[in-house]
Short mmCIF file of C-alpha atoms in Angstrom, two decimals:
data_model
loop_
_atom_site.label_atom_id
_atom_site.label_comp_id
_atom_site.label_asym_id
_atom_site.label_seq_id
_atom_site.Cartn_x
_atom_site.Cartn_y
_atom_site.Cartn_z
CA UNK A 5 0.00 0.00 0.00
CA UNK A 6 1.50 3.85 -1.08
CA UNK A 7 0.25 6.65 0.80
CA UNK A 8 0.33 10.35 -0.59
CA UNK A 9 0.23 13.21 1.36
CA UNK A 10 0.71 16.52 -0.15
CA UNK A 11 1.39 18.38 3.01
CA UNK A 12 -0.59 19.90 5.65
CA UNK A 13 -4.19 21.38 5.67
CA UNK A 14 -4.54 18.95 2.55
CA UNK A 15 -5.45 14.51 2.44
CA UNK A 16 -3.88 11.43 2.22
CA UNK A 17 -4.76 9.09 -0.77
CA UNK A 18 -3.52 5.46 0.03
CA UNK A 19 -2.99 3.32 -3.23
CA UNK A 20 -4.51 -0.10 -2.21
CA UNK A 21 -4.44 -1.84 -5.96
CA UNK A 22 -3.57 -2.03 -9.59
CA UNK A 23 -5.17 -3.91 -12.66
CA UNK A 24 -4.42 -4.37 -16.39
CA UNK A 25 -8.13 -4.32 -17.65
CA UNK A 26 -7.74 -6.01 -21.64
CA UNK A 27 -10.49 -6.93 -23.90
CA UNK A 28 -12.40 -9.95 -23.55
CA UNK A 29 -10.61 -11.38 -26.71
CA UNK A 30 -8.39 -10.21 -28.38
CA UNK A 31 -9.92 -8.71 -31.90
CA UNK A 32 -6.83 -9.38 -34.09
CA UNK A 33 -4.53 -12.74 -34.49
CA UNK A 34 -1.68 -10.51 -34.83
CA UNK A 35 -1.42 -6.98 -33.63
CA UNK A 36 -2.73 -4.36 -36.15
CA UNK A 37 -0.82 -1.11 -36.46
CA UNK A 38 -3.19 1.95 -36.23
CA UNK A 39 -1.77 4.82 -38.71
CA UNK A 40 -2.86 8.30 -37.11
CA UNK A 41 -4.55 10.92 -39.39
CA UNK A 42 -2.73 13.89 -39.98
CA UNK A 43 -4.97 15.95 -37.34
CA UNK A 44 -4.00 13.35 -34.92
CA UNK A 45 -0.24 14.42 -35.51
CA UNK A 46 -1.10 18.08 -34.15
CA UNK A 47 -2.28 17.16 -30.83
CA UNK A 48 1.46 15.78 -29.70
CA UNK A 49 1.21 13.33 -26.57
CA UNK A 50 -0.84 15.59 -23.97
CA UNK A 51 -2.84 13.24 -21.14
CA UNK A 52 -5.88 14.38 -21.12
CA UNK A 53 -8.38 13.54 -17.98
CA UNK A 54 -11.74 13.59 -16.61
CA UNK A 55 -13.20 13.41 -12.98
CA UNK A 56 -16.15 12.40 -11.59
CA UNK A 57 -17.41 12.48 -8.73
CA UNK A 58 -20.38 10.39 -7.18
CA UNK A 59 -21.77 10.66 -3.74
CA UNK A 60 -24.47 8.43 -2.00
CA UNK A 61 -23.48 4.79 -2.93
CA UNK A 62 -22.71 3.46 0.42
CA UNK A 63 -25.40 1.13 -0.24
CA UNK A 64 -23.06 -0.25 -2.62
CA UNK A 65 -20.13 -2.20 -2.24
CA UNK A 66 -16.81 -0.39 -3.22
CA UNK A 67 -15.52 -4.16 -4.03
CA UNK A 68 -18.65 -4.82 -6.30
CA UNK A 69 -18.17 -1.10 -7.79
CA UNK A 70 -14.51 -1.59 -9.04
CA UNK A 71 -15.73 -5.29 -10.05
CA UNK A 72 -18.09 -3.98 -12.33
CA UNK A 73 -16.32 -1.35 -13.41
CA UNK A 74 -13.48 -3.85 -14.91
CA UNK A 75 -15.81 -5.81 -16.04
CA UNK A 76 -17.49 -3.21 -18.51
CA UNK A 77 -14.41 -1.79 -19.34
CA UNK A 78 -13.72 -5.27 -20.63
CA UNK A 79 -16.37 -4.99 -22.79
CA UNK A 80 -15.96 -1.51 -23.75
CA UNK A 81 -12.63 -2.02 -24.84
CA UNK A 82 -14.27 -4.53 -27.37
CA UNK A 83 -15.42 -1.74 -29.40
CA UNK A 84 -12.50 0.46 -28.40
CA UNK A 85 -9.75 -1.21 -29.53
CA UNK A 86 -7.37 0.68 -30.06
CA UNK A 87 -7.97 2.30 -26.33
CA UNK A 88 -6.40 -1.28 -25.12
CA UNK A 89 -3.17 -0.76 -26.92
CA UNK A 90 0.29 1.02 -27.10
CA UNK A 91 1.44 3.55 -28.57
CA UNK A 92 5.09 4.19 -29.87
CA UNK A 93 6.57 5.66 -32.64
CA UNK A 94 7.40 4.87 -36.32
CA UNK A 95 11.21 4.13 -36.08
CA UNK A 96 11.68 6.07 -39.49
CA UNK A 97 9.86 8.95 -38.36
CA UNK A 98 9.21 9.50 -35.45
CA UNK A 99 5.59 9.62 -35.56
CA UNK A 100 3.28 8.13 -32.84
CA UNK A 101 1.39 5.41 -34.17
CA UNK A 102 -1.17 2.66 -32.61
CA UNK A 103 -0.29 -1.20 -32.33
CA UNK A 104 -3.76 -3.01 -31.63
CA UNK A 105 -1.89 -6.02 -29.24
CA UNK A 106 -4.48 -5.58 -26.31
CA UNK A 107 -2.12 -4.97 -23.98
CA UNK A 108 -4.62 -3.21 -21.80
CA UNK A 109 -5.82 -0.57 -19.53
CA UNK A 110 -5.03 0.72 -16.27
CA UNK A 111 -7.22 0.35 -13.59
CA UNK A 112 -5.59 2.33 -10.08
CA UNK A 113 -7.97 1.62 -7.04
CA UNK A 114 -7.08 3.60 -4.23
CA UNK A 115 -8.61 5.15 -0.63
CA UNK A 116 -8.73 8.96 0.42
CA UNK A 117 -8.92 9.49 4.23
CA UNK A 118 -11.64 12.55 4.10
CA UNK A 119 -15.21 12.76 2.99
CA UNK A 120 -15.86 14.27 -0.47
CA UNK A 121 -17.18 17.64 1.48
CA UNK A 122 -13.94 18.14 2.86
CA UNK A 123 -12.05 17.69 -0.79
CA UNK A 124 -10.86 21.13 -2.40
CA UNK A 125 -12.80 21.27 -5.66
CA UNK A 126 -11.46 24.82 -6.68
CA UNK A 127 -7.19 24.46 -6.15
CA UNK A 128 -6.99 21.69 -8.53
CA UNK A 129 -3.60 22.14 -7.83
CA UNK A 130 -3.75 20.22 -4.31
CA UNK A 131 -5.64 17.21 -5.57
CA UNK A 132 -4.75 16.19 -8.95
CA UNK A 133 -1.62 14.76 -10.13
CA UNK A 134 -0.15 11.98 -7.38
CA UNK A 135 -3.26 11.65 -5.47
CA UNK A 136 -6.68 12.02 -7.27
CA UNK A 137 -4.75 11.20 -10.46
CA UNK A 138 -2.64 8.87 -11.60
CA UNK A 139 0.07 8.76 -14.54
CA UNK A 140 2.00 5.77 -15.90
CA UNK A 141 2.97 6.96 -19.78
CA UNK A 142 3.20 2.61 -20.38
CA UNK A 143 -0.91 2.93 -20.81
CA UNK A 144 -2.76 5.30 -23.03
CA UNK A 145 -5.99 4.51 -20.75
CA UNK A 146 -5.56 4.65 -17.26
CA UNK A 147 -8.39 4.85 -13.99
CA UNK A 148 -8.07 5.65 -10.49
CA UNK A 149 -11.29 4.77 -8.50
CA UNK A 150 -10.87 6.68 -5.14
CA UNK A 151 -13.34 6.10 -2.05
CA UNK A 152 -14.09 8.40 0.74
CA UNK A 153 -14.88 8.39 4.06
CA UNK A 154 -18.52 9.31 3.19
CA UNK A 155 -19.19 6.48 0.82
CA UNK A 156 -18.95 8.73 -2.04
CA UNK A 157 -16.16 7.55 -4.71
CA UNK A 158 -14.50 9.41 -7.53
CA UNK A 159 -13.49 8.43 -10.99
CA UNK A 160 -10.93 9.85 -13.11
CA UNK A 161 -9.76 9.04 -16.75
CA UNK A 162 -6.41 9.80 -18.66
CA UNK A 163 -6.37 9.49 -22.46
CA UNK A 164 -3.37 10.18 -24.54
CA UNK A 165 -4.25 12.91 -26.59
CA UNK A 166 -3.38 10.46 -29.99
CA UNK A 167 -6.45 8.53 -29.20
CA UNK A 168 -8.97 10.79 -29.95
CA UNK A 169 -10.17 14.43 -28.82
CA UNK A 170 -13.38 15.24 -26.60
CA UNK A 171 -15.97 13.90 -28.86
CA UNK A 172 -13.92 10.51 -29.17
CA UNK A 173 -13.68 10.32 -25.22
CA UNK A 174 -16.83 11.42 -25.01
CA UNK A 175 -17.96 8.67 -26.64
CA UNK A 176 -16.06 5.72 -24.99
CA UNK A 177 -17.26 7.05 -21.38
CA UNK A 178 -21.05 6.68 -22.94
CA UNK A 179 -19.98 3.43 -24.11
CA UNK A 180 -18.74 1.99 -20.98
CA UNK A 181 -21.75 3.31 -19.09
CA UNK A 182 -24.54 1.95 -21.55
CA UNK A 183 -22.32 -1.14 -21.16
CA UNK A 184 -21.93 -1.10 -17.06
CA UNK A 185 -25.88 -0.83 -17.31
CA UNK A 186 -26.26 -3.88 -19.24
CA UNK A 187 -27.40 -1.67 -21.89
CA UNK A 188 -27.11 -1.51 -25.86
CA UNK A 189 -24.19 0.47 -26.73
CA UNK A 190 -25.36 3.63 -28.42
CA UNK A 191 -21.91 4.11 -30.80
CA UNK A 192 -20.41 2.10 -33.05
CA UNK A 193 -16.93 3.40 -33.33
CA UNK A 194 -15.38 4.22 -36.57
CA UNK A 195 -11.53 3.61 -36.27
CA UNK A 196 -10.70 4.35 -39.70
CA UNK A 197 -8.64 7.50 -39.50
CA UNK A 198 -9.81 8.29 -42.62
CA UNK A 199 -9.01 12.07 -42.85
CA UNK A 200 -6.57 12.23 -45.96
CA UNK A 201 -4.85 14.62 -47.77
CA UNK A 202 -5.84 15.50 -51.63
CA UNK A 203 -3.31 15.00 -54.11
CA UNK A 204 -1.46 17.27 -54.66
CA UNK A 205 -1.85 18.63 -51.04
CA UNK A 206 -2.12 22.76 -51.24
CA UNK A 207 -3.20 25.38 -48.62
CA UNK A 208 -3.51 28.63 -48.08
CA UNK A 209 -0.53 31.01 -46.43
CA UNK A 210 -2.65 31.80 -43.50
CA UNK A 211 -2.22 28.16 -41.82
CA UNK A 212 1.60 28.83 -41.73
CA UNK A 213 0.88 31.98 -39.47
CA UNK A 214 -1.02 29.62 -36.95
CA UNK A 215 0.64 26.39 -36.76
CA UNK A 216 4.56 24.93 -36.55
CA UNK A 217 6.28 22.19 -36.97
CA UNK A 218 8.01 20.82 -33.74
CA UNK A 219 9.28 18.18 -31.80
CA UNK A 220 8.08 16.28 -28.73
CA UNK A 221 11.46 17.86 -26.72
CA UNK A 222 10.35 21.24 -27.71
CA UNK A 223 6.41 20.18 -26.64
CA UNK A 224 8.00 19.10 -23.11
CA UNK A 225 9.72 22.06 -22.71
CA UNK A 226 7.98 24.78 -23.53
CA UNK A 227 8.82 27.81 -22.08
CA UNK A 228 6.78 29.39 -18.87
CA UNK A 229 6.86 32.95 -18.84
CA UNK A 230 4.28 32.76 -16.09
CA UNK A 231 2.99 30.54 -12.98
CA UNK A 232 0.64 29.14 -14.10
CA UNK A 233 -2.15 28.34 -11.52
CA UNK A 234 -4.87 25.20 -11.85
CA UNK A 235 -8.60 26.19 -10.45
CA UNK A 236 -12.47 25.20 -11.18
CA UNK A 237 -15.13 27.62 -11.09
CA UNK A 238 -19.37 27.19 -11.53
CA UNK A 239 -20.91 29.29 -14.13
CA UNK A 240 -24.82 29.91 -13.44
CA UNK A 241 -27.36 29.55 -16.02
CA UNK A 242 -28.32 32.82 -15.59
CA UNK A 243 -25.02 34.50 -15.53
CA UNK A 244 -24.59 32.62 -19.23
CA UNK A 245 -27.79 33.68 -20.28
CA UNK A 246 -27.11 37.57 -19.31
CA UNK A 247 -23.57 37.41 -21.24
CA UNK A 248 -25.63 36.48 -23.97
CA UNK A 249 -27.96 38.79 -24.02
CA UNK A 250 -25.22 41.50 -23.76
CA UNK A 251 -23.57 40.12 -26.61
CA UNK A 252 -26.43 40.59 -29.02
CA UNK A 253 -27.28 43.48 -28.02
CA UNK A 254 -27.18 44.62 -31.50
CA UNK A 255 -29.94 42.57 -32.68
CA UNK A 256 -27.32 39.87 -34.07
CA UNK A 257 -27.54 36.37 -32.68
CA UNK A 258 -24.08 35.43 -31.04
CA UNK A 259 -24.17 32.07 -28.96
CA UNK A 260 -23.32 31.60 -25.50
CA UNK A 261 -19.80 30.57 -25.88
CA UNK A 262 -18.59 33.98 -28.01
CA UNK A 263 -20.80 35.52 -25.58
CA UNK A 264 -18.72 33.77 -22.94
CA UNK A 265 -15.53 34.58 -24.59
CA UNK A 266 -15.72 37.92 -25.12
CA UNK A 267 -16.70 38.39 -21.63
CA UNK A 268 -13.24 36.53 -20.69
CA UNK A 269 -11.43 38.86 -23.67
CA UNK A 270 -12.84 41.75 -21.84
CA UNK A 271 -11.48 40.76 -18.30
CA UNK A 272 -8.13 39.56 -19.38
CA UNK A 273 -6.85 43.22 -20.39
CA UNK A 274 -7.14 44.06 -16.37
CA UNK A 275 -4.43 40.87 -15.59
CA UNK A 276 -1.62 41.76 -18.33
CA UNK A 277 1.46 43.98 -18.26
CA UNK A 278 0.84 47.53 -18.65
CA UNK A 279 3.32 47.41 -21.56
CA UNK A 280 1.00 45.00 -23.64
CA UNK A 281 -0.47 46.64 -26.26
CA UNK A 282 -2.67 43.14 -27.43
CA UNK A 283 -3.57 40.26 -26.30
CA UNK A 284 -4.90 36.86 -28.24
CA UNK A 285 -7.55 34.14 -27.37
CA UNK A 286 -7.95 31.09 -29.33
CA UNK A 287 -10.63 28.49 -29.63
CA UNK A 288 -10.84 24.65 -30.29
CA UNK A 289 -13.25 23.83 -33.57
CA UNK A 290 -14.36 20.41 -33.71
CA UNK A 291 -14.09 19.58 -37.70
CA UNK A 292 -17.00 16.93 -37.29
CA UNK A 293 -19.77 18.77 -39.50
CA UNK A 294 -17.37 20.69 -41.26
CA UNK A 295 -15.09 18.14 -43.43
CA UNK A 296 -17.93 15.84 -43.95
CA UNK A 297 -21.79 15.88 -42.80
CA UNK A 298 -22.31 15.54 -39.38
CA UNK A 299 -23.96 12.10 -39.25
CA UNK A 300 -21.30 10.38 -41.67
CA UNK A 301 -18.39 11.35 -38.50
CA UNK A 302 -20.85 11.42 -35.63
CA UNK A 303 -19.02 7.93 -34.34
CA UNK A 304 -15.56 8.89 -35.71
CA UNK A 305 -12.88 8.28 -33.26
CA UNK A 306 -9.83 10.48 -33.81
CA UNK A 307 -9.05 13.84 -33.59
CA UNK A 308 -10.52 16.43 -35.53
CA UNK A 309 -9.82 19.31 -34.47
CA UNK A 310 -8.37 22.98 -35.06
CA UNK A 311 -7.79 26.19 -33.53
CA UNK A 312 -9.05 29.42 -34.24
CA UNK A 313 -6.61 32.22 -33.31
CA UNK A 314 -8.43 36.32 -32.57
CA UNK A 315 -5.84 39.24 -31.64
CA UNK A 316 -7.28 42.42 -30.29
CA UNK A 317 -5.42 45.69 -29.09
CA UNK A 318 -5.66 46.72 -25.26
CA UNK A 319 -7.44 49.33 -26.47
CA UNK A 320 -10.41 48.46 -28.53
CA UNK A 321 -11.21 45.41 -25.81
CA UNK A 322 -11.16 48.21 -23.13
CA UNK A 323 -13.77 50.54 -25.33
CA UNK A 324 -15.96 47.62 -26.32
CA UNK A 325 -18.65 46.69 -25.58
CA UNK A 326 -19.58 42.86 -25.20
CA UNK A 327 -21.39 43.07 -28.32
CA UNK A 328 -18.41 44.59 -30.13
CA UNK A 329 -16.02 41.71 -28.71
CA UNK A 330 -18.17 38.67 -29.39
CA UNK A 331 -18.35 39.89 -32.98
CA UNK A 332 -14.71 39.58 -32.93
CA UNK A 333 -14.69 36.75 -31.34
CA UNK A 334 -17.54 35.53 -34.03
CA UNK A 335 -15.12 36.07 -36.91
CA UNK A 336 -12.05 34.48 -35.56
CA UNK A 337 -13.94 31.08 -34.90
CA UNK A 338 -15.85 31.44 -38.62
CA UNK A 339 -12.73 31.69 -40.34
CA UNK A 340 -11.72 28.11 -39.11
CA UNK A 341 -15.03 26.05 -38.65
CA UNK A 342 -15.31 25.44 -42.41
CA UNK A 343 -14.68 22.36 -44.73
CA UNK A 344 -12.08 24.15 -46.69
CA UNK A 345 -10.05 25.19 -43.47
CA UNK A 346 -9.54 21.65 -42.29
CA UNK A 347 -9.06 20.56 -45.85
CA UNK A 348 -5.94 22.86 -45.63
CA UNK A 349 -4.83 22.20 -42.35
CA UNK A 350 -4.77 18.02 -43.29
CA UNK A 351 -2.58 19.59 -46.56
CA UNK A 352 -0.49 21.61 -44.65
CA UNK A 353 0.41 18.63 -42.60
CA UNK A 354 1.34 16.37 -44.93
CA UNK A 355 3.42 19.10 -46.53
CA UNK A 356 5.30 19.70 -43.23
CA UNK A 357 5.53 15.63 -42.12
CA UNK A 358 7.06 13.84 -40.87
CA UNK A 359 7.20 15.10 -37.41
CA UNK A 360 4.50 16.41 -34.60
CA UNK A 361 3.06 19.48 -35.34
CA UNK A 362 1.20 22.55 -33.06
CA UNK A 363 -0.06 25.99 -32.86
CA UNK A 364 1.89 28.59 -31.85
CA UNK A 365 -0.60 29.84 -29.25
CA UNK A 366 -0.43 26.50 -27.30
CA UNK A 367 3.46 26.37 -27.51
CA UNK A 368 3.52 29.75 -26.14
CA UNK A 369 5.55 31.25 -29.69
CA UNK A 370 5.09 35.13 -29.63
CA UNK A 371 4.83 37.55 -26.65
CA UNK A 372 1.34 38.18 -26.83
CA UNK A 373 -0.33 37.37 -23.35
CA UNK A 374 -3.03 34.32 -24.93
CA UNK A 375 -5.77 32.25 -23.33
CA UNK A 376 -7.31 29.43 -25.31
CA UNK A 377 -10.80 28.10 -24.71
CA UNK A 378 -11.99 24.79 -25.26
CA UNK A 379 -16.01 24.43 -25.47
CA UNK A 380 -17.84 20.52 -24.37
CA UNK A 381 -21.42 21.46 -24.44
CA UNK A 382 -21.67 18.33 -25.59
CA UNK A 383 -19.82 16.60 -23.75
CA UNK A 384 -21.62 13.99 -21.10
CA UNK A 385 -21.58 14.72 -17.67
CA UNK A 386 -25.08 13.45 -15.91
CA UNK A 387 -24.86 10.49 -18.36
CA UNK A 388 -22.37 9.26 -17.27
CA UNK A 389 -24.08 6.56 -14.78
CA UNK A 390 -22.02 3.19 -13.87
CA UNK A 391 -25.09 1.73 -12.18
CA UNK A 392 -24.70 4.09 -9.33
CA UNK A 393 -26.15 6.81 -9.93
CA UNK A 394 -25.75 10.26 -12.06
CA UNK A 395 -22.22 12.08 -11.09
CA UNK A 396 -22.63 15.17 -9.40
CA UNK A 397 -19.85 16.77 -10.70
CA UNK A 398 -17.98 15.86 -14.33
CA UNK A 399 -15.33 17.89 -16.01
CA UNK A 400 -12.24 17.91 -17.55
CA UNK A 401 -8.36 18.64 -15.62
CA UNK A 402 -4.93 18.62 -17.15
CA UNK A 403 -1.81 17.20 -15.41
CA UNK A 404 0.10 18.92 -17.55
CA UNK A 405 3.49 20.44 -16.60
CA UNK A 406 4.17 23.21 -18.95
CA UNK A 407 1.49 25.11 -21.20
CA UNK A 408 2.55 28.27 -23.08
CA UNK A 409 -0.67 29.89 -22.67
CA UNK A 410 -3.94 30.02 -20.10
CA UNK A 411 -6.07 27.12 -20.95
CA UNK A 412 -10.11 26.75 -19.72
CA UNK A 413 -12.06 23.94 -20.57
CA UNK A 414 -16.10 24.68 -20.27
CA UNK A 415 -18.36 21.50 -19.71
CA UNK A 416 -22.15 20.98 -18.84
CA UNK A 417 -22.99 20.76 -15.27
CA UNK A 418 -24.00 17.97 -13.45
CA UNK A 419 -27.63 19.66 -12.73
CA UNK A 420 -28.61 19.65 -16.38
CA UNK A 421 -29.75 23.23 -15.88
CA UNK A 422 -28.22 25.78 -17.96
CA UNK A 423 -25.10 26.31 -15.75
CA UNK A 424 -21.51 25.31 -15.79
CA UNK A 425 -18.17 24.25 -14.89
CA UNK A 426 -15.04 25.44 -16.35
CA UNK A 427 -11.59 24.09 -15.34
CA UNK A 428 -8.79 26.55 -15.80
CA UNK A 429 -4.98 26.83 -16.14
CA UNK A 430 -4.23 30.53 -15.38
CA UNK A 431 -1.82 33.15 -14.67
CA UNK A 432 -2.45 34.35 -10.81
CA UNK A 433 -3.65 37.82 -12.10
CA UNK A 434 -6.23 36.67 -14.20
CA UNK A 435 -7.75 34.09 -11.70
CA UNK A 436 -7.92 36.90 -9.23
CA UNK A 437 -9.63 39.60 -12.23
CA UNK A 438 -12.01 36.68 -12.89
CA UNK A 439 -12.82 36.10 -9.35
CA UNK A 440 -13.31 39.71 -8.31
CA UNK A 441 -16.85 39.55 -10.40
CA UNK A 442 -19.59 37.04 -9.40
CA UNK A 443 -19.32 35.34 -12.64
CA UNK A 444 -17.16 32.95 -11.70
CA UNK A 445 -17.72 31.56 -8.81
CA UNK A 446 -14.79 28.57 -6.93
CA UNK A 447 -16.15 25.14 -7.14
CA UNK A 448 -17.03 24.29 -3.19
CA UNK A 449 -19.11 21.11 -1.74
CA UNK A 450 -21.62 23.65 -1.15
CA UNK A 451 -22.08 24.57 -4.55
CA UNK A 452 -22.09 20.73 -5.28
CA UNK A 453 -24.96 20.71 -2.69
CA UNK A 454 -23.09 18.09 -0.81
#
């Protein structure tokens, strides 16, 4: 047994077991090599993780939880392939690729000496990497099932980024719940990786002013020119809903995320150096929809994704209104989330492989003060039922060690009313600009209504 304690004030997490969860059979009589798609080469090798939390299960055995929870996974893994294999790169290249040998997925089980109402929700600092999450780069799935002294438990899941984005993840944590509920599954996966360059490739200038070629040295070291801060705030409905209405104030419909965002734009001019004359915010755009009709990728499992890069002076986001910024903001995200962007993105690519590619604004390039804002309205939360019970909290964290830019991640609420949660990786200033408005409010057990 390995005990964690992160010092004082804070919890110990003891580490009482670990699994290799595989398929029930394996689906190939020798190992198949996945290929990644070109978008799958700019997302590097991040971990990418999700907690949940669940409270009220004493009535069920923690033994019988984890049990189960194998046990589906067994299944899920089934459809999910290549979520049960290893990744390593292409001697010749260098480029990550998938081999299909079912070698499994990490299951951590593990016991933290408080009750979930005592656990610090907004510092994710104190609670995620080491205790509430573990990391072993040997699997690209892992999951740490901590109990509490309340009965409660919490989940968490790490993905390797070359899996699959949100939508893909999204979609194996349905999978493995429909399945834990001895339930149909609702996706068939599409592995293909189908997203292929024309011939000849060609794109336009512009994607050479967003993205770079790099390597995976230069990904793991990116520079920090600030402290960078982890924290999760609650967003209420009706705080959402009045940001919208602000932002179309001039009769022109703007949804709630450029709402959101230009809200966020506004804010971040009172947390930079005087000196600054601009800052930048950028935006993940899901491609599904864009490259192909939605229902031909609903099920695709990959990533598929792009990032749409707005600059703005000081000056003009001081003077606007939220209506003027979430215009902006409007454009910025239009000029990406079409079929002929990602078309030259997947050129641009191959043009530039082999190798790992990413955008400047995530690799910090420039000297710009950026934040980049990933949207998962979407993404399941309240779904996401094992047999015990709806979560009553489900988001997205990073364990990340260096990020060239302030990162949030916005996700549904567990109460399936309008309002959210939005996990953040911020410079001090800017967590304390946000905070100083009722907007965003720090995650607490109250909140929770624990």
């Amino acid at each position: 047994m390995e005990v964690v304690d992160s010092g004082p004030g804070n919890f110990e997490v003891s580490f009482t077991r670990e699994s290799i969860v595989k398929a029930i059979s394996n689906p190939f009589p020798e190992p198949k090599i996945l290929s990644l798609s070109n978008l799958d080469l700019l997302s590097g090798r991040f971990p990418v993780t999700y907690f949940y939390f669940y409270q009220n299960v004493q009535n069920v055995n923690y033994t019988t939880i984890t049990e189960s929870l194998k046990s589906s996974l067994s299944e899920t893994l089934e459809y999910y392939y290549p979520f049960s294999g290893r990744i390593t790169e292409k001697p010749e290249t260098g480029e990550p690729e998938v081999i299909c040998d079912n070698t499994g997925a990490l299951v951590v089980e593990a016991q933290a000496n408080i009750p979930l109402k005592q656990l610090n929700f907004y510092n994710l600092d104190l609670s995620l990497k080491g205790k509430l999450v573990s990391v072993n780069s040997g699997f690209p799935v892992q999951v740490q099932v901590t109990s509490y002294t309340c009965g409660g438990i919490s989940i968490t899941f790490s993905f390797d980024h070359a899996l699959g984005d949100a939508s893909s993840f999204g979609k194996f944590l349905v999978s493995w719940s429909e399945l834990a509920r001895k339930k149909p599954v609702s996706c068939i996966p599409d592995h293909s990786r189908n997203l292929f360059p024309r011939c000849p490739p060609t794109y336009h200038p512009s994607v050479d002013q967003t993205y770079i070629k790099c390597s995976l040295h230069e990904i793991l070291n990116i520079p920090m020119k600030k402290r960078l801060i982890k924290r999760l705030y609650f967003i209420d409905a009706s705080s959402i809903n009045n940001l919208q209405i602000l932002a179309c104030a001039d009769g022109t419909k703007r949804t709630k995320i450029e709402a959101f965002s230009a809200y966020i734009w506004k804010i971040m001019v009172k947390a930079i150096d005087e000196c600054q004359e601009k800052c930048k915010m950028g935006w993940l755009v899901n491609g599904r929809g864009r490259i192909r009709e939605d229902y031909l990728m609903s099920n695709y499992i990959g990533n598929v994704l792009s990032v749409a890069v707005g600059e703005s002076s000081v000056e003009d986001l001081n003077k606007g209104s939220i209506s003027d910024i979430a215009n902006h903001v409007h454009e910025a995200i239009s000029s990406v989330a079409n079929e002929d962007h990602f078309l030259d993105l997947i050129d641009w690519i191959e043009c530039h492989r082999p190798g790992l590619m990413m955008s400047k604004i995530v690799l910090g390039l420039g000297d710009t003060p950026a934040l980049v804002l990933s949207s998962g309205r979407r993404f399941p939360v309240s779904e996401v039922d094992f047999g015990f019970g709806s979560p009553v909290l489900g988001t997205v964290c990073s364990t990340i060690e260096r990020i060239g830019v302030g990162y949030m991640n916005q996700r549904p609420s567990a109460r399936d009313d309008g309002s959210w949660t939005v996990s953040a990786i911020l410079w001090p200033e800017l967590a304390a600009a946000l905070e100083s408005d009722s907007i965003f409010q720090p995650m607490s057990a109250t909140l929770l209504q624990f």
